[in-house]
Coordinates of C-alpha atoms and ligand atoms in Angstrom, one line a residue:
M1 CA -5.6 306.5 150.0
F2 CA -3.4 309.1 148.2
L3 CA -2.1 309.5 144.8
K4 CA 1.1 311.2 143.7
A5 CA 1.6 313.2 140.6
V6 CA 4.4 315.2 138.9
R7 CA 3.9 318.9 138.3
A8 CA 5.9 321.3 136.1
A9 CA 7.7 323.5 138.7
R10 CA 9.9 325.7 136.5
R11 CA 10.1 326.6 132.8
A12 CA 13.0 324.5 131.5
E13 CA 15.8 326.4 129.8
G14 CA 18.1 324.3 127.6
T15 CA 18.6 320.9 129.2
P16 CA 15.8 320.2 131.8
R17 CA 16.9 319.8 135.5
P18 CA 15.4 317.9 138.4
D19 CA 14.1 321.1 140.0
D20 CA 11.9 321.7 136.9
F21 CA 9.6 319.2 138.4
S22 CA 7.9 318.7 141.8
I23 CA 5.8 315.8 143.2
I24 CA 2.5 316.5 144.8
T25 CA 0.3 314.2 147.0
A26 CA -3.5 314.4 146.8
P27 CA -6.4 312.3 148.1
L28 CA -7.3 309.4 145.7
P29 CA -10.7 310.3 144.1
D30 CA -13.6 307.8 143.8
P31 CA -14.8 307.3 140.3
G32 CA -17.8 309.4 139.4
P33 CA -20.7 308.1 137.4
G34 CA -19.3 306.5 134.2
E35 CA -15.7 306.6 135.4
V36 CA -13.0 304.3 136.5
V37 CA -9.9 304.8 138.7
V38 CA -6.8 303.1 137.4
A39 CA -3.7 302.3 139.4
N40 CA -0.8 302.7 137.0
E41 CA 1.8 300.0 136.7
Y42 CA 4.2 301.3 134.1
L43 CA 4.6 304.9 132.9
S44 CA 6.4 305.9 129.7
V45 CA 8.8 308.8 129.4
D46 CA 9.2 310.2 125.9
P47 CA 11.3 312.7 123.9
Y48 CA 8.1 314.6 122.8
M49 CA 7.6 315.7 126.4
R50 CA 10.7 317.9 126.0
E51 CA 9.0 319.5 123.0
F52 CA 5.9 320.2 125.2
M53 CA 8.1 321.8 127.8
A54 CA 9.5 324.1 125.2
L55 CA 6.5 324.8 123.1
G56 CA 3.6 324.7 125.6
G57 CA 1.3 321.9 126.4
W58 CA 2.8 321.4 129.8
E59 CA 2.0 324.5 131.9
L60 CA 3.6 325.5 135.1
G61 CA 1.8 323.9 138.1
Y62 CA 0.1 321.3 136.0
G63 CA 0.7 317.7 135.2
L64 CA 1.8 316.2 131.9
E65 CA -0.1 313.9 129.7
G66 CA 1.9 310.7 129.3
R67 CA 1.3 307.2 128.2
A68 CA 0.7 304.7 131.0
I69 CA -0.7 301.2 131.5
G70 CA -2.4 299.9 134.7
R71 CA -5.4 298.2 136.2
V72 CA -8.8 299.4 137.1
I73 CA -9.2 299.5 140.9
A74 CA -12.6 301.1 141.2
S75 CA -15.3 301.4 138.6
T76 CA -18.8 302.6 138.0
V77 CA -18.7 301.3 134.4
A78 CA -20.3 297.9 133.9
D79 CA -18.0 296.6 131.2
L80 CA -14.8 297.9 132.8
P81 CA -14.6 295.8 136.0
E82 CA -11.9 296.0 138.6
G83 CA -8.8 294.3 137.3
A84 CA -9.3 295.4 133.6
F85 CA -5.9 296.1 132.1
V86 CA -5.9 299.4 130.2
A87 CA -3.7 302.0 128.5
H88 CA -4.3 305.7 128.6
R89 CA -2.5 309.1 128.3
H90 CA -3.0 310.6 131.8
G91 CA 0.3 309.4 133.1
W92 CA 2.9 311.1 135.3
S93 CA 0.7 310.2 138.2
T94 CA 0.3 307.0 140.3
H95 CA -3.4 306.9 139.5
A96 CA -5.8 308.2 136.9
R97 CA -9.6 308.8 137.0
L98 CA -10.9 308.2 133.5
T99 CA -13.9 307.8 131.3
P100 CA -14.1 304.9 128.9
A101 CA -13.3 307.3 126.0
E102 CA -10.0 308.2 127.6
L103 CA -8.6 304.6 127.7
R104 CA -8.1 301.5 125.6
V105 CA -8.6 298.1 127.0
I106 CA -5.4 296.0 126.4
T107 CA -5.6 292.4 125.1
E108 CA -3.1 290.5 127.3
Y109 CA -1.1 287.9 125.3
E110 CA 0.4 284.9 127.0
G111 CA 4.2 285.0 126.7
V112 CA 4.3 288.7 126.2
P113 CA 5.3 290.9 129.1
A114 CA 2.8 293.6 130.2
S115 CA 5.4 296.3 129.7
A116 CA 5.6 295.5 126.0
H117 CA 2.2 297.3 125.7
L118 CA 4.1 300.6 126.2
G119 CA 7.1 299.4 124.0
L120 CA 7.0 297.1 121.0
L121 CA 3.2 296.8 121.1
G122 CA 2.6 300.4 122.2
G123 CA 3.1 303.8 120.6
T124 CA 6.8 303.0 120.2
G125 CA 6.4 299.8 118.1
L126 CA 3.5 301.4 116.2
T127 CA 5.7 304.4 115.3
A128 CA 8.4 302.0 114.0
W129 CA 5.8 299.9 112.1
V130 CA 4.1 302.9 110.5
G131 CA 7.4 304.6 109.5
L132 CA 8.6 301.4 107.8
T133 CA 5.5 300.0 106.2
R134 CA 3.4 303.1 105.4
V135 CA 6.0 305.8 105.0
A136 CA 9.3 304.3 103.8
R137 CA 7.4 301.3 102.5
V138 CA 10.4 299.0 103.1
R139 CA 10.7 296.2 100.6
P140 CA 12.7 292.9 100.8
G141 CA 16.2 293.5 99.8
D142 CA 16.3 297.2 100.9
D143 CA 19.3 298.5 102.8
V144 CA 18.1 300.5 105.8
F145 CA 19.8 303.0 108.1
V146 CA 18.1 303.8 111.5
S147 CA 19.2 306.6 113.9
T148 CA 18.9 306.3 117.7
A149 CA 19.3 302.6 116.9
A150 CA 19.6 301.6 120.6
G151 CA 16.5 303.6 121.6
A152 CA 12.9 302.5 121.8
V153 CA 11.7 303.5 118.3
G154 CA 15.0 303.0 116.6
G155 CA 15.6 299.5 118.1
A156 CA 12.1 298.5 117.1
A157 CA 12.5 299.9 113.6
G158 CA 15.8 298.1 113.1
Q159 CA 14.4 294.8 114.3
F160 CA 11.2 295.1 112.3
A161 CA 13.1 296.1 109.1
R162 CA 15.2 293.0 109.4
L163 CA 12.1 290.8 109.9
L164 CA 10.4 292.5 107.0
G165 CA 13.2 291.3 104.7
A166 CA 15.6 294.2 104.6
R167 CA 19.0 293.1 103.2
R168 CA 21.1 295.0 105.7
V169 CA 20.0 297.2 108.6
V170 CA 22.6 299.6 110.0
G171 CA 22.3 302.1 112.8
S172 CA 23.9 305.1 114.6
T173 CA 23.9 305.4 118.3
G174 CA 25.6 307.3 121.2
S175 CA 28.3 305.0 122.7
P176 CA 30.5 302.0 121.9
A177 CA 28.5 300.0 124.4
K178 CA 25.3 300.8 122.5
V179 CA 27.0 299.9 119.3
G180 CA 27.7 296.4 120.8
H181 CA 24.1 296.2 122.0
V182 CA 22.5 297.1 118.7
V183 CA 24.6 294.5 116.8
G184 CA 24.8 291.8 119.5
T185 CA 21.3 291.9 120.9
L186 CA 19.1 293.6 118.3
G187 CA 20.5 292.0 115.2
F188 CA 21.7 295.1 113.3
A189 CA 24.3 294.2 110.7
A190 CA 26.5 297.1 111.8
A191 CA 26.4 300.3 113.8
F192 CA 28.6 303.3 114.7
D193 CA 28.9 305.9 117.4
Y194 CA 27.8 309.2 115.9
H195 CA 30.2 311.1 118.2
D196 CA 33.0 309.7 116.1
G197 CA 31.7 311.4 112.9
L198 CA 28.6 310.8 110.9
A199 CA 30.1 310.8 107.4
E200 CA 32.9 308.5 108.5
G201 CA 30.5 306.2 110.4
L202 CA 28.2 305.9 107.5
A203 CA 31.0 305.3 105.0
R204 CA 32.1 302.4 107.2
V205 CA 28.8 300.7 107.8
A206 CA 27.1 301.5 104.5
P207 CA 29.9 302.0 101.9
D208 CA 27.5 301.3 99.0
G209 CA 24.7 303.5 100.3
V210 CA 21.2 302.8 101.6
D211 CA 17.6 302.7 100.2
V212 CA 15.8 303.8 103.4
Y213 CA 16.6 306.2 106.2
F214 CA 14.5 306.1 109.4
D215 CA 15.2 309.4 110.9
N216 CA 14.8 310.0 114.7
V217 CA 17.4 312.7 115.0
G218 CA 17.1 315.4 112.3
G219 CA 19.8 318.0 111.7
A220 CA 23.3 316.7 110.8
H221 CA 22.1 313.1 110.8
L222 CA 19.5 313.9 108.1
E223 CA 22.1 315.7 106.1
A224 CA 24.5 312.8 106.3
A225 CA 21.8 310.3 105.4
I226 CA 20.8 312.3 102.3
D227 CA 24.4 312.0 101.2
V228 CA 24.4 308.2 101.3
L229 CA 20.8 307.6 100.1
R230 CA 20.7 305.9 96.7
E231 CA 18.5 307.2 93.8
F232 CA 14.8 306.7 94.6
G233 CA 15.7 306.4 98.3
R234 CA 13.0 307.1 101.0
V235 CA 13.3 308.9 104.3
A236 CA 10.7 308.2 107.0
W237 CA 11.1 311.3 109.1
C238 CA 10.0 310.3 112.6
G239 CA 11.6 312.7 115.0
A240 CA 14.4 315.3 115.6
I241 CA 15.7 314.6 119.0
A242 CA 18.9 316.6 118.3
Q243 CA 16.7 319.7 118.0
Y244 CA 14.1 319.5 120.8
A245 CA 16.1 321.5 123.4
T246 CA 16.6 324.3 120.9
L247 CA 13.3 324.4 119.0
A248 CA 13.1 328.1 119.1
D249 CA 16.5 328.3 117.4
P250 CA 16.5 325.4 114.9
P251 CA 19.6 324.4 112.9
P252 CA 19.8 325.3 109.3
A253 CA 18.1 322.9 106.9
P254 CA 20.3 320.1 105.6
R255 CA 22.7 321.9 103.2
N256 CA 22.2 319.1 100.7
L257 CA 18.4 319.2 100.7
Y258 CA 18.3 319.9 96.9
D259 CA 19.8 316.4 96.4
V260 CA 16.2 315.2 97.1
V261 CA 15.5 316.4 93.6
G262 CA 18.7 315.1 92.0
K263 CA 18.4 311.7 93.5
S264 CA 14.6 311.6 93.2
L265 CA 14.3 310.9 96.9
R266 CA 11.1 310.8 98.9
L267 CA 11.2 312.5 102.3
E268 CA 8.0 312.1 104.3
G269 CA 7.2 313.1 107.9
F270 CA 4.6 311.3 109.9
L271 CA 2.9 311.1 113.3
V272 CA 1.9 307.8 114.8
R273 CA -1.3 309.3 116.2
R274 CA -2.6 309.7 112.6
N275 CA -2.1 306.0 112.1
L276 CA -3.6 304.3 115.1
D277 CA -5.6 302.0 112.7
A278 CA -2.3 300.1 112.1
R279 CA -2.4 298.6 115.6
P280 CA -4.0 295.3 114.6
E281 CA -1.3 294.8 111.8
L282 CA 1.4 295.5 114.3
E283 CA 0.0 293.1 116.8
D284 CA -0.4 290.3 114.1
F285 CA 3.2 290.9 113.2
A286 CA 4.9 291.4 116.5
V287 CA 3.1 289.1 119.0
P288 CA 4.2 285.8 117.5
R289 CA 7.7 287.1 117.0
I290 CA 7.9 288.3 120.6
R291 CA 6.8 284.8 121.8
S292 CA 9.3 283.1 119.5
G293 CA 12.1 285.4 120.6
D294 CA 12.7 286.7 117.1
L295 CA 11.8 290.2 118.5
V296 CA 13.7 291.3 121.6
V297 CA 11.7 293.3 124.1
D298 CA 14.3 295.8 124.9
E299 CA 13.6 298.0 128.0
T300 CA 15.3 300.1 130.6
V301 CA 13.2 300.0 133.7
V302 CA 13.5 302.6 136.5
D303 CA 11.7 301.5 139.7
G304 CA 9.6 303.9 141.8
F305 CA 7.2 306.8 141.0
D306 CA 9.4 309.4 142.6
R307 CA 12.2 308.6 140.0
L308 CA 10.0 309.6 137.1
P309 CA 11.7 312.9 136.4
E310 CA 15.1 311.2 136.8
A311 CA 14.1 308.6 134.2
F312 CA 12.9 311.4 131.8
L313 CA 16.2 313.3 132.2
G314 CA 18.1 310.0 131.8
L315 CA 16.3 309.4 128.5
L316 CA 17.3 312.8 127.2
R317 CA 20.9 312.0 128.1
G318 CA 20.8 308.7 126.4
E319 CA 20.9 306.5 129.5
N320 CA 18.4 304.0 128.1
T321 CA 18.5 301.1 125.7
G322 CA 15.1 300.3 124.3
K323 CA 12.0 301.7 125.9
M324 CA 12.6 303.8 129.0
L325 CA 9.9 302.9 131.5
V326 CA 9.1 303.7 135.2
R327 CA 7.6 300.7 137.1
L328 CA 5.4 301.6 140.1
Ligands
NAP401 P1 14.7 306.9 122.6 O1 15.3 306.7 121.3 O2 14.4 305.6 123.4 O3 15.5 307.8 123.5 C1 16.1 309.0 123.0 C2 17.5 308.7 122.5 O4 17.9 309.8 121.7 C3 18.5 308.6 123.7 O5 18.6 307.3 124.2 C4 19.8 309.1 123.0 O6 20.5 308.0 122.6 C5 19.3 309.8 121.7 N1 19.7 311.2 121.6 C6 19.6 312.2 122.6 N2 20.1 313.3 122.1 C7 20.6 313.1 120.9 C8 21.3 313.9 119.9 N3 21.5 315.1 120.1 N4 21.6 313.3 118.7 C9 21.4 312.0 118.5 N5 20.7 311.2 119.4 C10 20.4 311.7 120.6 O7 13.3 307.7 122.4 P2 12.1 307.2 121.5 O8 10.9 307.4 122.3 O9 12.4 306.0 120.8 O10 12.0 308.4 120.4 C11 13.0 308.4 119.3 C12 12.5 309.5 118.3 O11 11.3 309.1 117.8 C13 12.4 310.9 118.9 O12 12.9 311.8 118.0 C14 10.9 311.0 119.1 O13 10.5 312.3 119.1 C15 10.4 310.3 117.8 N6 9.0 309.8 117.9 C16 8.2 310.2 116.9 C17 6.9 309.7 116.9 C18 6.0 310.2 115.7 O14 4.8 310.0 115.8 N7 6.5 310.7 114.7 C19 6.4 308.9 117.9 C20 7.3 308.5 118.9 C21 8.6 308.9 118.9 P3 22.1 308.0 122.1 O15 22.8 307.4 123.2 O16 22.0 307.2 120.9 O17 22.4 309.5 121.9

């Protein structure tokens, strides 16, 4: 038996290209003492991988860490038998050889698709949950603005905010079709295509301002949001996808940053990996709502391991709605 894995073949400059990656084949290892071998079923592609390509963490000739879920197919660990369903971070490969410390056993919930453990119940959903409940501390009646509203974290944040009692949830996204998706499928009150102008879009969807901004984009989006935040507003700064391709040459800070003082705003960045203890709260909240259909499991699934780089590049180009996944 063989495994396949993606390797970094070229140092990406600007927008990554297909030939930045290569796919290698190698014999499938047996598990050593205290190890399991997992056959991956779904792999996640994520914007932070672009940061790794720019800043290091993904060296030439090596594979990339990436979130994956799969089943144990060989084991020398008594309590991790064949068939155990696990999540780990050794993705971008068809298989992974892991110790128990490198994986998390997944609780499978009836009525919840397996893939949701990389999306709404995985790091994606946890990011949205932590940003809203621990950082922005969304309260019933808040008006909330979410950027990358049709994306994985953004779509989760918008849906969660509505279900947490926000008064109005509005979003920005990258195309008219995505605007329709965000409003029609994910239940946002309104959305706009940011290519048509941020100030104009926000004035249209949130003419009276907002209390919370969930920022996935940074740069001009953050500046526009500061303009429309009400006094004592809160920003959960989650990501800056507009900047990842040019991290060495970042844009100037939002020109209105000093309004943080004038409006008594709170702007707080966070990393989901510092908040992994929130997972049980997320599962208590999300599992019944996925089962009831109140939460939409929104995914774009690309089939076939060899299409992993293509899925990643598509994500950066905005070809996804919801969580971008590769199914093996
Ligand atoms: P995603 O939103 O599903 O996919 C990325 C989306 O970004 C694309 O679909 C594209 O949609 C949009 N985009 C690309 N370039 C853009 C630009 N220049 N301006 C505005 N939008 C752009 O990805 P995700 O996994 O959910 O991640 C969303 C954000 O959360 C990222 O910034 C990521 O780094 C961050 N994040 C942070 C944490 C944390 O711990 N803090 C954890 C996970 C993710 P459009 O069609 O709308 O352009």
